[in-house]
Tab-separated table of C-alpha atoms in Angstrom:
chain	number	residue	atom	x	y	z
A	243	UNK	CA	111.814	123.522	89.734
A	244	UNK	CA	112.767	121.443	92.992
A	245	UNK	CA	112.280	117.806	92.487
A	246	UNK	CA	112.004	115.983	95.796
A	247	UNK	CA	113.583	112.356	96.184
A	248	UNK	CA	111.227	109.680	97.701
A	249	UNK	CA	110.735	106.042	97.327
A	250	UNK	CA	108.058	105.133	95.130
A	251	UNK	CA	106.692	102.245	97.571
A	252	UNK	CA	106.695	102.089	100.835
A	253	UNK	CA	108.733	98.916	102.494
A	254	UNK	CA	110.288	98.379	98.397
A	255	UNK	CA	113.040	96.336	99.739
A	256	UNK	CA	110.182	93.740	101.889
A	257	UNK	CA	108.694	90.759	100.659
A	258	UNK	CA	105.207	90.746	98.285
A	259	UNK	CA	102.813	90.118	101.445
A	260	UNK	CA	104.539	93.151	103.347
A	261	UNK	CA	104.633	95.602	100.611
A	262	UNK	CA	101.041	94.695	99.990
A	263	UNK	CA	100.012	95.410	103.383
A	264	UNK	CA	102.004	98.596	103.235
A	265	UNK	CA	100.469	99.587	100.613
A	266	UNK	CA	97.150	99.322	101.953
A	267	UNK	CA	98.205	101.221	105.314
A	268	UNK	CA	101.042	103.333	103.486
A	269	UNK	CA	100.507	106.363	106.263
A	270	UNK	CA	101.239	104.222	108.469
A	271	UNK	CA	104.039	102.765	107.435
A	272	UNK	CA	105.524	106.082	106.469
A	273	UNK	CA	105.259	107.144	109.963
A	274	UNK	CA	106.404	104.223	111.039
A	275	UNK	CA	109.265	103.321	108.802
A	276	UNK	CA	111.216	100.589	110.723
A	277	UNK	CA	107.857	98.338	110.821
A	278	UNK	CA	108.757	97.269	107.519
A	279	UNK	CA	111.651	94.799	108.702
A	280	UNK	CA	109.659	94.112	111.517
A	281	UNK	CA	106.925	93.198	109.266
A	282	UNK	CA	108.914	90.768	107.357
A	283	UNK	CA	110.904	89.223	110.471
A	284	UNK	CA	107.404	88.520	112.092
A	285	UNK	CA	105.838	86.915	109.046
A	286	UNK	CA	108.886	85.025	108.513
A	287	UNK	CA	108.625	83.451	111.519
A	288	UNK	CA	105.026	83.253	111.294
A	289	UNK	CA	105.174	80.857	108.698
A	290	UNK	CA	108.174	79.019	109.350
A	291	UNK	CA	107.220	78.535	113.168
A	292	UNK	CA	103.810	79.454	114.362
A	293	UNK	CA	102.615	82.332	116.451
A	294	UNK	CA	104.703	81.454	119.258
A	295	UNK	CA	108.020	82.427	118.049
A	296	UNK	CA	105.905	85.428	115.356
A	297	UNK	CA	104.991	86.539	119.330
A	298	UNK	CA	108.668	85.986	120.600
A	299	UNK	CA	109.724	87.953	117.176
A	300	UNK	CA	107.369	90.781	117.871
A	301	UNK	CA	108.555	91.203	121.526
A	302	UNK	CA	112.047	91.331	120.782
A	303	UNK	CA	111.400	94.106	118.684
A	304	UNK	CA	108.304	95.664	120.905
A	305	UNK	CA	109.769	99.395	120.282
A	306	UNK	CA	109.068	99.429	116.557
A	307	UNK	CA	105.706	97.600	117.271
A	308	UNK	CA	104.703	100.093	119.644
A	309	UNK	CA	104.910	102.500	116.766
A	310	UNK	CA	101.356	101.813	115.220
A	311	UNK	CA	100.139	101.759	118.690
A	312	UNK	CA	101.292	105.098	119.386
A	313	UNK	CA	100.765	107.703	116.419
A	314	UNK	CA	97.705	109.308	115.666
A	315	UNK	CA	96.906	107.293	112.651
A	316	UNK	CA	93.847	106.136	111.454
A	317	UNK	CA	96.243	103.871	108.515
A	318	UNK	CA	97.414	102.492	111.705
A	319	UNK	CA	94.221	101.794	114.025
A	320	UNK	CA	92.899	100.081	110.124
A	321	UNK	CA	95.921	97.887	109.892
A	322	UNK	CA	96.190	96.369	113.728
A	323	UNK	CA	92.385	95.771	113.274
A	324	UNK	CA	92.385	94.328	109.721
A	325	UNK	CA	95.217	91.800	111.032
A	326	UNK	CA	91.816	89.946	112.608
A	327	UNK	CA	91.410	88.419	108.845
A	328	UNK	CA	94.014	86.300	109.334
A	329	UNK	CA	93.214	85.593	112.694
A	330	UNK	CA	95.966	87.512	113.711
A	331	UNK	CA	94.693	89.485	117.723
A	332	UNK	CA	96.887	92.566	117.727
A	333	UNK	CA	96.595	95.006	120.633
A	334	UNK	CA	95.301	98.448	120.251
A	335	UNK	CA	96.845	100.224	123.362
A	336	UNK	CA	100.563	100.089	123.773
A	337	UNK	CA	99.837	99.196	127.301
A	338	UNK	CA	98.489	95.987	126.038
A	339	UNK	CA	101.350	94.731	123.745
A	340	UNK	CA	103.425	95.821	126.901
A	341	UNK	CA	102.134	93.301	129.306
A	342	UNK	CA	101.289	90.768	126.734
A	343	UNK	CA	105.360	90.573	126.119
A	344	UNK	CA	105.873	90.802	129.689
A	345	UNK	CA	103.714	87.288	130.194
A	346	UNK	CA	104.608	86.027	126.694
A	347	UNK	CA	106.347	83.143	129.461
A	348	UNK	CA	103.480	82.486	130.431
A	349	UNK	CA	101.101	82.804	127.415
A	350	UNK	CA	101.529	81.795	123.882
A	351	UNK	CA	98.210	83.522	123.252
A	352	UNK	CA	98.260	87.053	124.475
A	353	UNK	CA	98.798	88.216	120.490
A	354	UNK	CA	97.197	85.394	118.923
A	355	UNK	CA	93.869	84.760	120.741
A	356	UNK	CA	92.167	86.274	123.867
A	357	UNK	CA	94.170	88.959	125.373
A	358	UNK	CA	93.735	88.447	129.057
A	359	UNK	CA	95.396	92.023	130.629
């Protein structure tokens, strides 16, 4: 018999509320492994400082972000849209989260509100 070597949760090393979400989206965050830490890092700074530095957190890691926005994944187009219940506005087209970080100077709300682009 082969036995094949895998981690029995998805983002194991990430706090409760990430491994929880995660869980929820796990094909998702399978195919898009690094979101984990990105996960935590944003919520971190979610609750410590408000959406203006969880967007400023999110932009300076855009590439791994992009990830959801970019695979085929209907885990994915779930978890951007469920982030709504915490009145969380993700975008759904990688063009989107592109120019939102590119006027984040300009606009504390492009993730967390209207998205004017």
């Amino acid at each position: 018999t082969t036995t094949t070597t895998t981690t029995s949760k998805v983002c194991a090393e990430s706090s409760a509320t990430v491994q929880a979400l995660a869980g929820g989206h796990q094909d998702c965050f399978e195919s898009c492994l690094e979101l984990c830490t990105a996960a935590d890092s944003a919520l971190a700074a979610t609750l410590a400082y408000g959406p203006t530095q969880t967007m400023q957190e999110v932009c300076s890691k855009l590439q791994v972000w992009l990830c959801p926005l970019e695979v085929e994944s209907a885990a994915c187009a779930a978890m951007l849209a469920g982030a709504a219940q915490y009145n969380i506005t993700l975008p759904t087209k990688a063009e989107d989260a592109k120019a939102a970080c590119n006027d984040q100077k300009n606009s504390t709300n492009a993730f967390f509100g209207e998205l004017d682009v």
